[in-house]
PDB file of C-alpha atoms and ligand atoms in Angstrom:
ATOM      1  CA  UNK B   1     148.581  -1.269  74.161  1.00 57.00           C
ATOM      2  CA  UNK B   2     146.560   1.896  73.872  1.00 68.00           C
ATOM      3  CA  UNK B   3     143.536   2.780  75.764  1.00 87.00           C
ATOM      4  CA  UNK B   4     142.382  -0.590  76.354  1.00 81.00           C
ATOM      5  CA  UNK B   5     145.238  -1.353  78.648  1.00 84.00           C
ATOM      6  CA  UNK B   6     144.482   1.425  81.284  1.00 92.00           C
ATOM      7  CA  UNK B   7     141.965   1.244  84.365  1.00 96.00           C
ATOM      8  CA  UNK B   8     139.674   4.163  84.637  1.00 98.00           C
ATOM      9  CA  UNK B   9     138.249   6.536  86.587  1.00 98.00           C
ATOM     10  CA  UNK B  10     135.771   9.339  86.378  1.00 98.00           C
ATOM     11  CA  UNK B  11     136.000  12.823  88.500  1.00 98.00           C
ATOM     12  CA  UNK B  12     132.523  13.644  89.623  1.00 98.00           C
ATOM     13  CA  UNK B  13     134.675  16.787  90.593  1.00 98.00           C
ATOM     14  CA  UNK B  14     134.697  17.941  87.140  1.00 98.00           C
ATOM     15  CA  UNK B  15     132.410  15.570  85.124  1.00 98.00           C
ATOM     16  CA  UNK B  16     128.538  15.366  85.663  1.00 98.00           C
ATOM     17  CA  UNK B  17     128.496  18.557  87.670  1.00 97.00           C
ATOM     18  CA  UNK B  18     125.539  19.627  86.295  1.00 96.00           C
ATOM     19  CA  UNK B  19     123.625  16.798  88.548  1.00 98.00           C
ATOM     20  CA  UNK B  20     123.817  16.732  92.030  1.00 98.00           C
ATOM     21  CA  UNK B  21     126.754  15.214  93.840  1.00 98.00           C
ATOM     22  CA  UNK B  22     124.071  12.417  94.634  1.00 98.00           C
ATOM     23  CA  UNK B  23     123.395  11.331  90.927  1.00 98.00           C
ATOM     24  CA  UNK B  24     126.343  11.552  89.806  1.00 98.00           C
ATOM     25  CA  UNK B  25     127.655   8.313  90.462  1.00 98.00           C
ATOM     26  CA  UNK B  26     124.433   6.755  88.809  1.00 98.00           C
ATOM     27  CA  UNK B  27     125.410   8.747  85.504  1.00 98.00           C
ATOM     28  CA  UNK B  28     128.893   7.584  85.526  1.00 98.00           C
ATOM     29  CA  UNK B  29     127.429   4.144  85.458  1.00 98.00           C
ATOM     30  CA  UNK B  30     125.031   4.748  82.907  1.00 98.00           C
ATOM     31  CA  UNK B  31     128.241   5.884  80.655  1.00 97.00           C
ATOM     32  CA  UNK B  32     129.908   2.127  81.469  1.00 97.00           C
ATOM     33  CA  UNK B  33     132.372   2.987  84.138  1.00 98.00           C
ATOM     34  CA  UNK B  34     132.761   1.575  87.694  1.00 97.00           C
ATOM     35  CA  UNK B  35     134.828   3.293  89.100  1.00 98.00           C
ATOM     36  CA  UNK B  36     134.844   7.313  90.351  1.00 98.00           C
ATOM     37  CA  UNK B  37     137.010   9.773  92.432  1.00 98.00           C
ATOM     38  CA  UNK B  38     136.121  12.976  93.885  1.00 98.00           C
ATOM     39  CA  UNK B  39     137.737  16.641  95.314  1.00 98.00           C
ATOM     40  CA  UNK B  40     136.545  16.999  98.569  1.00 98.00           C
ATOM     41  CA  UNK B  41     132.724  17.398  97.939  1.00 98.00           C
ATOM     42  CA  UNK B  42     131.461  19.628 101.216  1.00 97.00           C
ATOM     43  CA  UNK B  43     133.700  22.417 100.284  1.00 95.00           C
ATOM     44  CA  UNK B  44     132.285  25.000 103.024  1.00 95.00           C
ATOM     45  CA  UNK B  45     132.984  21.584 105.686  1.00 97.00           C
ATOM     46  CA  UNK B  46     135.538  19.824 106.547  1.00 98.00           C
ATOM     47  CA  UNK B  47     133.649  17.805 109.100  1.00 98.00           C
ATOM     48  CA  UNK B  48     129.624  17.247 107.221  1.00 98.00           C
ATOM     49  CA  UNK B  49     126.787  15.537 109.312  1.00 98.00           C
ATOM     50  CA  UNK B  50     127.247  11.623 109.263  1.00 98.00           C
ATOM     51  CA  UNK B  51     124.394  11.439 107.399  1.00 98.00           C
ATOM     52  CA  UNK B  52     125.616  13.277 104.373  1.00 98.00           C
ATOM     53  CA  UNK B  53     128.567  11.230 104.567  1.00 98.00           C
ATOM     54  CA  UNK B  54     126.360   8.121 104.395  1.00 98.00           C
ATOM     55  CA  UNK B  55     124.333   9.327 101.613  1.00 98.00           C
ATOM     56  CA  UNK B  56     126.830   9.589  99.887  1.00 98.00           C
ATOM     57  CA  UNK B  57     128.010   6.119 100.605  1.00 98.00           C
ATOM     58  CA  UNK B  58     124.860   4.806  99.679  1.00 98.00           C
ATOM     59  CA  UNK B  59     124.836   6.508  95.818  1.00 98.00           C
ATOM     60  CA  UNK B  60     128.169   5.251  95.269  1.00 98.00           C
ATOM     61  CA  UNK B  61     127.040   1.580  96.116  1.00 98.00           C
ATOM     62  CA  UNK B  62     123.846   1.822  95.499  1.00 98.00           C
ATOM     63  CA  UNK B  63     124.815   3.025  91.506  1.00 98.00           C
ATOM     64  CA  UNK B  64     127.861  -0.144  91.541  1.00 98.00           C
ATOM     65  CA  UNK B  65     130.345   2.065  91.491  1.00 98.00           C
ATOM     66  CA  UNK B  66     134.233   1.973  93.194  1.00 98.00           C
ATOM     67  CA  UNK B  67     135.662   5.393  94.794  1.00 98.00           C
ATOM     68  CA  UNK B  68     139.259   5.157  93.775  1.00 98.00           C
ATOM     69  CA  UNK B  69     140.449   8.806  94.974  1.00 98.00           C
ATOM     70  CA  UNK B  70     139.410  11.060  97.092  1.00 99.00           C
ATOM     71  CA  UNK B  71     140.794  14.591  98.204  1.00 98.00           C
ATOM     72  CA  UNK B  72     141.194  15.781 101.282  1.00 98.00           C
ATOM     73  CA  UNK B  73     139.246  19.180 102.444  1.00 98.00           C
ATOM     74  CA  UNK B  74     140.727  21.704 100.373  1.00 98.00           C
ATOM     75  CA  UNK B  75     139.050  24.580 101.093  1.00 96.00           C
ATOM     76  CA  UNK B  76     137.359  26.479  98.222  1.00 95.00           C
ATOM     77  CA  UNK B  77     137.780  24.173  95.474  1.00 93.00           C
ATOM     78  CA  UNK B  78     136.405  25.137  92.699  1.00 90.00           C
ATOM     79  CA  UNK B  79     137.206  28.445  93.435  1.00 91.00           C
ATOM     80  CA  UNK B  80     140.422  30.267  94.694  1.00 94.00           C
ATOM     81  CA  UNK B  81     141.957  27.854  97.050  1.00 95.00           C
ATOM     82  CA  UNK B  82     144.443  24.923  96.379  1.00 97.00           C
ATOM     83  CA  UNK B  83     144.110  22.972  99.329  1.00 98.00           C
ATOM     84  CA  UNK B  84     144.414  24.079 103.059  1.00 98.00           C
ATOM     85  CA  UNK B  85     147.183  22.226 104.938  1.00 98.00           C
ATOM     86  CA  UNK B  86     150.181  24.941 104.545  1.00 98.00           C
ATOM     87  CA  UNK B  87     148.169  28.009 105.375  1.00 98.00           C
ATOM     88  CA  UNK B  88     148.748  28.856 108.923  1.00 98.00           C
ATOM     89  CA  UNK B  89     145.418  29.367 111.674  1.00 98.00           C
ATOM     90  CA  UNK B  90     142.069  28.343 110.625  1.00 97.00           C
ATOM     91  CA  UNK B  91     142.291  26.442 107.168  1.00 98.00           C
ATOM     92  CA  UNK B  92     145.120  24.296 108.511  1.00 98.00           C
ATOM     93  CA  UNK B  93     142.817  23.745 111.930  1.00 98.00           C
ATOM     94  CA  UNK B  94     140.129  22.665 109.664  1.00 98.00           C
ATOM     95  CA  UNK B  95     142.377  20.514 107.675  1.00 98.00           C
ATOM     96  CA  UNK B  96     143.318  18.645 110.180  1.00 98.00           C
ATOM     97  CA  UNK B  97     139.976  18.020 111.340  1.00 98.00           C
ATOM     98  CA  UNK B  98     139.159  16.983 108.208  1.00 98.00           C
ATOM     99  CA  UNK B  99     141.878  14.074 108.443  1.00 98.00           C
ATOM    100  CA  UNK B 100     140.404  11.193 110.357  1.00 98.00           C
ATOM    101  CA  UNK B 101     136.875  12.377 108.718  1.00 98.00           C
ATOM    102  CA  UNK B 102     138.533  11.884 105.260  1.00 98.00           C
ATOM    103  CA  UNK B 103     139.920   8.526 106.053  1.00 98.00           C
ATOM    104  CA  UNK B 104     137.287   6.628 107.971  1.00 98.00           C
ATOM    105  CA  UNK B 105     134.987   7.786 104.999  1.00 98.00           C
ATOM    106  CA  UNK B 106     137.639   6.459 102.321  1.00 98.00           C
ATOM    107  CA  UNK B 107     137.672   3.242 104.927  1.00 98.00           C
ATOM    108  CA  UNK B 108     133.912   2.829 104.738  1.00 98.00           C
ATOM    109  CA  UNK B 109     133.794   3.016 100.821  1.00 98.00           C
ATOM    110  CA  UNK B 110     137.163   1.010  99.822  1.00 98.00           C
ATOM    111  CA  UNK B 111     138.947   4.013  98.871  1.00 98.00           C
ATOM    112  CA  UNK B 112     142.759   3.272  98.701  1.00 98.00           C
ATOM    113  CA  UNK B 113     144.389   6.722  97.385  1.00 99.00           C
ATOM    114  CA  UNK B 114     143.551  10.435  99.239  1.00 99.00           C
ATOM    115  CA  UNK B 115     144.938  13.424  97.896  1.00 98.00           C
ATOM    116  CA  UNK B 116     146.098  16.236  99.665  1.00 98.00           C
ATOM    117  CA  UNK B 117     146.252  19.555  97.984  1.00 98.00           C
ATOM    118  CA  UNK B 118     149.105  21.426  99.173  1.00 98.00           C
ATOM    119  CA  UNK B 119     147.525  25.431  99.166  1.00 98.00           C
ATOM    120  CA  UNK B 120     148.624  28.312  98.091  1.00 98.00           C
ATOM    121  CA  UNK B 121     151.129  30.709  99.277  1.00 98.00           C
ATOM    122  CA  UNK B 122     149.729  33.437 101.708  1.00 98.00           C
ATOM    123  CA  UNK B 123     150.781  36.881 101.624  1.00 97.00           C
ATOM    124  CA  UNK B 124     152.319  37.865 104.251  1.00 96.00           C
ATOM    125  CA  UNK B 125     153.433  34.423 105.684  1.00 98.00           C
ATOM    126  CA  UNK B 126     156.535  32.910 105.555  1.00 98.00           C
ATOM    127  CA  UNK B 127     157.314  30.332 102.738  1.00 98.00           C
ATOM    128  CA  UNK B 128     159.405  28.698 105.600  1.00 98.00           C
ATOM    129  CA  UNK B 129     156.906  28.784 108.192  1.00 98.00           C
ATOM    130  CA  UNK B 130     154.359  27.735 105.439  1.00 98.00           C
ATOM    131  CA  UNK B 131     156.275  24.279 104.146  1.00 98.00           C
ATOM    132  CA  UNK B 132     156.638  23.252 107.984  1.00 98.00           C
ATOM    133  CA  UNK B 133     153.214  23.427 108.829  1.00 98.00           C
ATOM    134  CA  UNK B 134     152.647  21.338 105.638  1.00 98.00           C
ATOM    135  CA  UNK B 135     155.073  18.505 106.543  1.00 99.00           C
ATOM    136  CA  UNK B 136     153.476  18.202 110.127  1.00 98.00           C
ATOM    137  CA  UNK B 137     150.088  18.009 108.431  1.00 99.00           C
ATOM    138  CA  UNK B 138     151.146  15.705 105.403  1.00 99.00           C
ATOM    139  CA  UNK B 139     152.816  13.442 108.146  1.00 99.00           C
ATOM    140  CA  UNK B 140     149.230  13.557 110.010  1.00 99.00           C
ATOM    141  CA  UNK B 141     147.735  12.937 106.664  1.00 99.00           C
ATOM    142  CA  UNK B 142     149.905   9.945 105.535  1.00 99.00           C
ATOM    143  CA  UNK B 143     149.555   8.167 109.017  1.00 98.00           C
ATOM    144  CA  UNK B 144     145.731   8.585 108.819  1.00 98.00           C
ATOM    145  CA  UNK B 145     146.150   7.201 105.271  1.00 98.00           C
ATOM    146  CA  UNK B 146     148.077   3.921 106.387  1.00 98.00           C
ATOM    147  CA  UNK B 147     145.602   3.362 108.606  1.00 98.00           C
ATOM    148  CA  UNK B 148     142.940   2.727 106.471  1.00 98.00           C
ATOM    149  CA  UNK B 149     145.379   1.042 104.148  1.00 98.00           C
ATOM    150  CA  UNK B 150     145.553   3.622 101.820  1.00 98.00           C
ATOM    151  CA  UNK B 151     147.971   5.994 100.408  1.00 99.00           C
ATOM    152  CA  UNK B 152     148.555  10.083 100.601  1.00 99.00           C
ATOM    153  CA  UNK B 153     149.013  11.470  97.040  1.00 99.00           C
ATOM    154  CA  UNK B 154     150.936  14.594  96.593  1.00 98.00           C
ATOM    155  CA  UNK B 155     150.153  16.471  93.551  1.00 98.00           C
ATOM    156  CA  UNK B 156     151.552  19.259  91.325  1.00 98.00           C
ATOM    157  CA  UNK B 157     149.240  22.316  89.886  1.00 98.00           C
ATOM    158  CA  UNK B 158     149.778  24.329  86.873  1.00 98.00           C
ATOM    159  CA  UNK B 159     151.116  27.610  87.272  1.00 97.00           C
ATOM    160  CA  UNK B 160     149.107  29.737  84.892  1.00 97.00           C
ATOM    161  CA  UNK B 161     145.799  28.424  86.934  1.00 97.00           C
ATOM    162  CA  UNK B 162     147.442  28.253  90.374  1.00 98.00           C
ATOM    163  CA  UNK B 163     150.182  31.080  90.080  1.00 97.00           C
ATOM    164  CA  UNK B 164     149.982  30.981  94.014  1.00 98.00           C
ATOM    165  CA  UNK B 165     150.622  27.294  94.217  1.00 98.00           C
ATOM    166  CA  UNK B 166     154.161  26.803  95.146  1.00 98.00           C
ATOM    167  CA  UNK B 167     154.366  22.504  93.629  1.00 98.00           C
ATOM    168  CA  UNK B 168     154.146  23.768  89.863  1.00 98.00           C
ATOM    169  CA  UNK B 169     156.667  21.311  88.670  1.00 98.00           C
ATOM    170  CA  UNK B 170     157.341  17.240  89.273  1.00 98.00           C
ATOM    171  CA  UNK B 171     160.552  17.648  91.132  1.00 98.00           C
ATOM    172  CA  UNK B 172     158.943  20.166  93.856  1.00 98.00           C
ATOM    173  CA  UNK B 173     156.207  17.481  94.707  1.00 98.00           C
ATOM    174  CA  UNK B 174     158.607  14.765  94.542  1.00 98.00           C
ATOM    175  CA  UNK B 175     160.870  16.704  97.414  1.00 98.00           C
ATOM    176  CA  UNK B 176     157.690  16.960  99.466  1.00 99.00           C
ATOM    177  CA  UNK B 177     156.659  13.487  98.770  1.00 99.00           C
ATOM    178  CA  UNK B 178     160.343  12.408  99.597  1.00 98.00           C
ATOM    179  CA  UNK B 179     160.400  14.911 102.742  1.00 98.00           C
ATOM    180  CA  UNK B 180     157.044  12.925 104.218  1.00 99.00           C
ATOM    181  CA  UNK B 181     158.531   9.446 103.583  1.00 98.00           C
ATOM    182  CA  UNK B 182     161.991  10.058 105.645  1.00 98.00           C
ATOM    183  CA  UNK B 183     158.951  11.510 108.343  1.00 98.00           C
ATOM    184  CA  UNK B 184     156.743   8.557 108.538  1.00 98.00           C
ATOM    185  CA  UNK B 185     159.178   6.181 107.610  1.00 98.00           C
ATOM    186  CA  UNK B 186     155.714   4.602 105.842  1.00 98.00           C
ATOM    187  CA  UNK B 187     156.683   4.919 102.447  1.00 98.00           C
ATOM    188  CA  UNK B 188     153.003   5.564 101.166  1.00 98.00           C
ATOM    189  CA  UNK B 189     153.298   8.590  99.978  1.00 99.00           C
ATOM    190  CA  UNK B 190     153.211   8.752  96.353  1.00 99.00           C
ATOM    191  CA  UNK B 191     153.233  11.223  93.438  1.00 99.00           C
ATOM    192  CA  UNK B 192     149.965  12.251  92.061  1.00 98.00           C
ATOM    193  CA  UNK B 193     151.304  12.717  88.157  1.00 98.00           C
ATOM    194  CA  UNK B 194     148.531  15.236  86.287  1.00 98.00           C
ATOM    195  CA  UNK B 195     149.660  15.126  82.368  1.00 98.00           C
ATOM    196  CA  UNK B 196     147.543  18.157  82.081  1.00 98.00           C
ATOM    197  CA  UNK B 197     148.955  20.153  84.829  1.00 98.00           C
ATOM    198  CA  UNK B 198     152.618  19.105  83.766  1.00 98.00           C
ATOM    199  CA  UNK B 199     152.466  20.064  80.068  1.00 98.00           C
ATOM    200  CA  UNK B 200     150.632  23.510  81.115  1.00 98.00           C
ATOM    201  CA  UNK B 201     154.304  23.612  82.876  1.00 98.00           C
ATOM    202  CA  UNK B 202     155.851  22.838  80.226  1.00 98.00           C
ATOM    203  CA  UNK B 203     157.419  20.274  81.824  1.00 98.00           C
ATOM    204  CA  UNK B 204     158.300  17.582  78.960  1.00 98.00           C
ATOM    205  CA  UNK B 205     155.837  14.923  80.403  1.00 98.00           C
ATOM    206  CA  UNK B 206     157.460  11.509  79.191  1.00 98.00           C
ATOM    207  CA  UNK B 207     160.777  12.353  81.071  1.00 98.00           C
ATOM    208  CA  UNK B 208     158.977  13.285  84.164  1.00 98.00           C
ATOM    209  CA  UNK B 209     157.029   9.789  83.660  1.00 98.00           C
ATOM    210  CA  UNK B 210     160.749   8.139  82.925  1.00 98.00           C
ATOM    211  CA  UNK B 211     161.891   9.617  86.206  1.00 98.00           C
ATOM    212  CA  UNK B 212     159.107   9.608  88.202  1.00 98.00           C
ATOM    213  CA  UNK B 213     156.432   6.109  87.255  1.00 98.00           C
ATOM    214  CA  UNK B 214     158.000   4.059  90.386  1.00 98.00           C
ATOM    215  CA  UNK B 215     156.565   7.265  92.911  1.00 98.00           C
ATOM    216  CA  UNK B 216     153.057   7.630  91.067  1.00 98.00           C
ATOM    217  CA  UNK B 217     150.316   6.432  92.960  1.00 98.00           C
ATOM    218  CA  UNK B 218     147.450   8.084  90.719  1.00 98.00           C
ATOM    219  CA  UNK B 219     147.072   9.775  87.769  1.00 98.00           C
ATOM    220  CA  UNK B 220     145.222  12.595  85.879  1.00 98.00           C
ATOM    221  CA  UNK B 221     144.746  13.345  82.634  1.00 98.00           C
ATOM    222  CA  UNK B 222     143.308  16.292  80.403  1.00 98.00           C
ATOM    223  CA  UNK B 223     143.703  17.367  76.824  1.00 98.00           C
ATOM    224  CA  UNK B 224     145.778  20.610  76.621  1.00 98.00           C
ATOM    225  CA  UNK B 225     145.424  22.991  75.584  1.00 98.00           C
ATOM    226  CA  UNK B 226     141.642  23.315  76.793  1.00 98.00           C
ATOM    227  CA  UNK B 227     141.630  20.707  79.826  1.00 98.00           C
ATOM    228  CA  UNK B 228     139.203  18.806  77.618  1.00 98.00           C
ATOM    229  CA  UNK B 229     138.310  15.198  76.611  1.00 98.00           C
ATOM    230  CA  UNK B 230     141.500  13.100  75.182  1.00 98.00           C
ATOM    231  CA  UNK B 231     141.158  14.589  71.497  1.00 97.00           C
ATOM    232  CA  UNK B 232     140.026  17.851  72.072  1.00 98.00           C
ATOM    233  CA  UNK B 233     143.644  19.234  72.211  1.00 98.00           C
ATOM    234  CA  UNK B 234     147.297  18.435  71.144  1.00 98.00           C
ATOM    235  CA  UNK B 235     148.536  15.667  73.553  1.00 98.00           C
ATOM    236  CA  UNK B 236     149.839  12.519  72.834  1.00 98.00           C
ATOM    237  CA  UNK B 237     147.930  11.185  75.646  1.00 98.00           C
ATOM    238  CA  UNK B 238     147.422   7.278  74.391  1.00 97.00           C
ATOM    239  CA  UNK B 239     151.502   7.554  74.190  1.00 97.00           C
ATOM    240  CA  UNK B 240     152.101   8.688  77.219  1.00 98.00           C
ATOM    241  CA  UNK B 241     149.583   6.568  79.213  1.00 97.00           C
ATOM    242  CA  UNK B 242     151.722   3.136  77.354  1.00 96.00           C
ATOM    243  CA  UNK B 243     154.507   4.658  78.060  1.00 97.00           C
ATOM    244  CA  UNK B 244     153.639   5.444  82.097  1.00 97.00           C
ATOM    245  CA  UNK B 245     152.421   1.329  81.594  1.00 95.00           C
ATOM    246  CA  UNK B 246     155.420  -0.050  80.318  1.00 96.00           C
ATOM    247  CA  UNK B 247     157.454   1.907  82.704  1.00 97.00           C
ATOM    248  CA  UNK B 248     155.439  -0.531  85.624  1.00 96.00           C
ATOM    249  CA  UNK B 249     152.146   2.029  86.576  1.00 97.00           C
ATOM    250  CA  UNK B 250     149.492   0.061  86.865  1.00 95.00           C
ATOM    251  CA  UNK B 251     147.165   2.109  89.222  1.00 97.00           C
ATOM    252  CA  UNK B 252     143.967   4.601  88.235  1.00 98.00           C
ATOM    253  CA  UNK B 253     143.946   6.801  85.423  1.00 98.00           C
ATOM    254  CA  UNK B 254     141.235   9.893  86.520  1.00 98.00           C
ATOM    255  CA  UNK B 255     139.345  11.442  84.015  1.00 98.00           C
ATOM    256  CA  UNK B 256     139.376  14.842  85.271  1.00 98.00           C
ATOM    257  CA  UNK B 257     138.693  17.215  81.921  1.00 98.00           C
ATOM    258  CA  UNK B 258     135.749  19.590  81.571  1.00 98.00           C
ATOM    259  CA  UNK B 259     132.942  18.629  79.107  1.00 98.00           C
ATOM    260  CA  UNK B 260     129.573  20.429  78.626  1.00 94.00           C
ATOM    261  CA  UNK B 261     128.294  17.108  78.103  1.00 95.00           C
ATOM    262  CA  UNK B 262     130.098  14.747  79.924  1.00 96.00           C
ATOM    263  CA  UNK B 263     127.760  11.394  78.722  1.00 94.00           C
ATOM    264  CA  UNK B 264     129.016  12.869  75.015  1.00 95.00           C
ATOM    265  CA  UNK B 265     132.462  12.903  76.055  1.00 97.00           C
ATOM    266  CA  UNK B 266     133.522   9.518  76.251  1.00 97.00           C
ATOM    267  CA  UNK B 267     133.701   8.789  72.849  1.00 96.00           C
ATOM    268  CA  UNK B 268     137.335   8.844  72.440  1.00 96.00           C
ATOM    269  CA  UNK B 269     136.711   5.673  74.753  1.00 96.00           C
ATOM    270  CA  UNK B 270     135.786   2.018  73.612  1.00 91.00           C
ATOM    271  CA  UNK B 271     132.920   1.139  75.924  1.00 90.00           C
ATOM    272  CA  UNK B 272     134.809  -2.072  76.849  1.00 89.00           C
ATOM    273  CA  UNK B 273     137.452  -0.044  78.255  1.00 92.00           C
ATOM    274  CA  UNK B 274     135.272   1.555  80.597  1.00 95.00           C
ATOM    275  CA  UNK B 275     134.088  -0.756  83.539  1.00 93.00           C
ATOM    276  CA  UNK B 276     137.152  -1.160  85.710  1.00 83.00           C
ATOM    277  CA  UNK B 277     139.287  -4.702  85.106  1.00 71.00           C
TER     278      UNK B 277
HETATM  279  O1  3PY L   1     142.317  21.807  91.035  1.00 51.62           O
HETATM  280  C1  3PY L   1     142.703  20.960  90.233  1.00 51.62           C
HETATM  281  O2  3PY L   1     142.899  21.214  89.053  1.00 51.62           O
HETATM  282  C2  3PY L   1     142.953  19.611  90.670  1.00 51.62           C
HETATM  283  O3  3PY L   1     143.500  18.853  89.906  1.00 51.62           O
HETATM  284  C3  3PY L   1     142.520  19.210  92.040  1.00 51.62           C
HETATM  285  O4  3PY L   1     142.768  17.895  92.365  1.00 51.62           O
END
């Protein structure tokens, strides 16, 4: 078990930001991995020029490399937002025209698994009136998602980084997640499980993997405290990723820890467990 038994992924997100979105995927293959996911990478657009999309396209192809997740527009992200489908007038308008955008671009480069960042609480609104407007766009999301043959990943935040994010612990995803299901009746909705955003909870991470590993359809992980490399802080991560493998997950692990260096960081990483099996 160990490492060695996972499949993953790098965030170009998080990692490699110091190049442009365009080399990144190049540098992620120079480190030995093939596959890559990404936030939402136009964050002032929900709706770029074709041509961006394509170049984009292009550098993931043209460097070898597999997009495995991708997130839907989330509005500022890095930066105050959370996501943009429960906040009422123009961020949910441009959510949803970010929907069939999102997936015919996750159709065009394989991608199976788009996440959709649930967004903070609004002063002002209505928690009610927020959550409904985030099941009608989840259900948009998740039939958008099964048409491309992929799946809509729901995912919980920390609440000391995202103290106006309202899924700060696995059960309040889950609901959602569950909520969206009984909607579509699709059943590809799945649980996005972030070991770095959980144990910030303080949520004890291997019972929310016991309960939860038959709803995960990605996951995250991060050293805490820190959010750096596997290493870098006190989490049992190799543990918890066997344990998340012998309870039947055998999707994507994302990389998605900060590292001034992020070539440097991989140490912690056999090369041969690198390049996606
Ligand atoms: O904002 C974050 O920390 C995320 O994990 C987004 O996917």
């Amino acid at each position: 078990m160990g490492y060695s038994n996972q499949r993953f992924d790098v965030n170009l997100s998080i990692l490699f930001t110091e190049l442009p979105l365009l080399e990144r995927p190049a540098a992620a293959a120079a480190a030995g991995f093939t596959a890559v996911e990404l936030w939402w990478p136009w964050i002032e657009t929900p709706t770029p020029e074709q041509a961006e999309l394509d170049a984009l396209k292009k550098a993931l192809d043209d460097a070898g490399t597999q997009l495995v997740g991708l997130n839907f527009y989330a509005g500022a992200l890095p930066g105050p937002d959370r996501g943009a489908l429960s906040i009422p007038g123009e961020e949910s308008d441009r959510f949803r025209a970010n929907i069939e955008v999102a997936a015919d671009f996750a159709a065009s480069v394989g991608c199976k698994a788009l996440n959709a960042l649930y967004g903070n609480r609004v002063e002002g609104a209505d928690p009610q009136v927020q959550d409904a407007l985030a099941l009608e766009n989840l259900v948009l999301a998740a039939r958008a998602a099964d048409r491309v043959g992929a799946i809509l990943l729901v995912e919980t935040l920390n609440k000391p980084e995202s103290p106006l994010y309202p899924l700060v612990s696995a059960p309040a995803a889950i609901e959602v997640i569950d909520k969206v299901n009984a909607a579509t009746g699709l059943g590809n909705a799945k649980f996005l499980l972030d070991i770095y955003h959980l144990s910030m909870n303080g949520e004890n991470v291997s019972e929310v993997i016991e309960a939860y590993a038959d709803k995960t359809g990605h996951v995250q992980i991060a050293d805490n405290p820190g959010r750096g490399a596997p290493g870098t802080g006190s989490l049992p991560l190799e543990e918890l990723l066997d344990q998340l493998g012998k309870a039947g997950y055998d999707g994507w692990v994302g990389l998605e820890y900060k590292a001034a260096d992020a070539a440097a960081s991989f140490e912690w990483l056999p090369a041969e467990a690198r390049a996606a099996r």
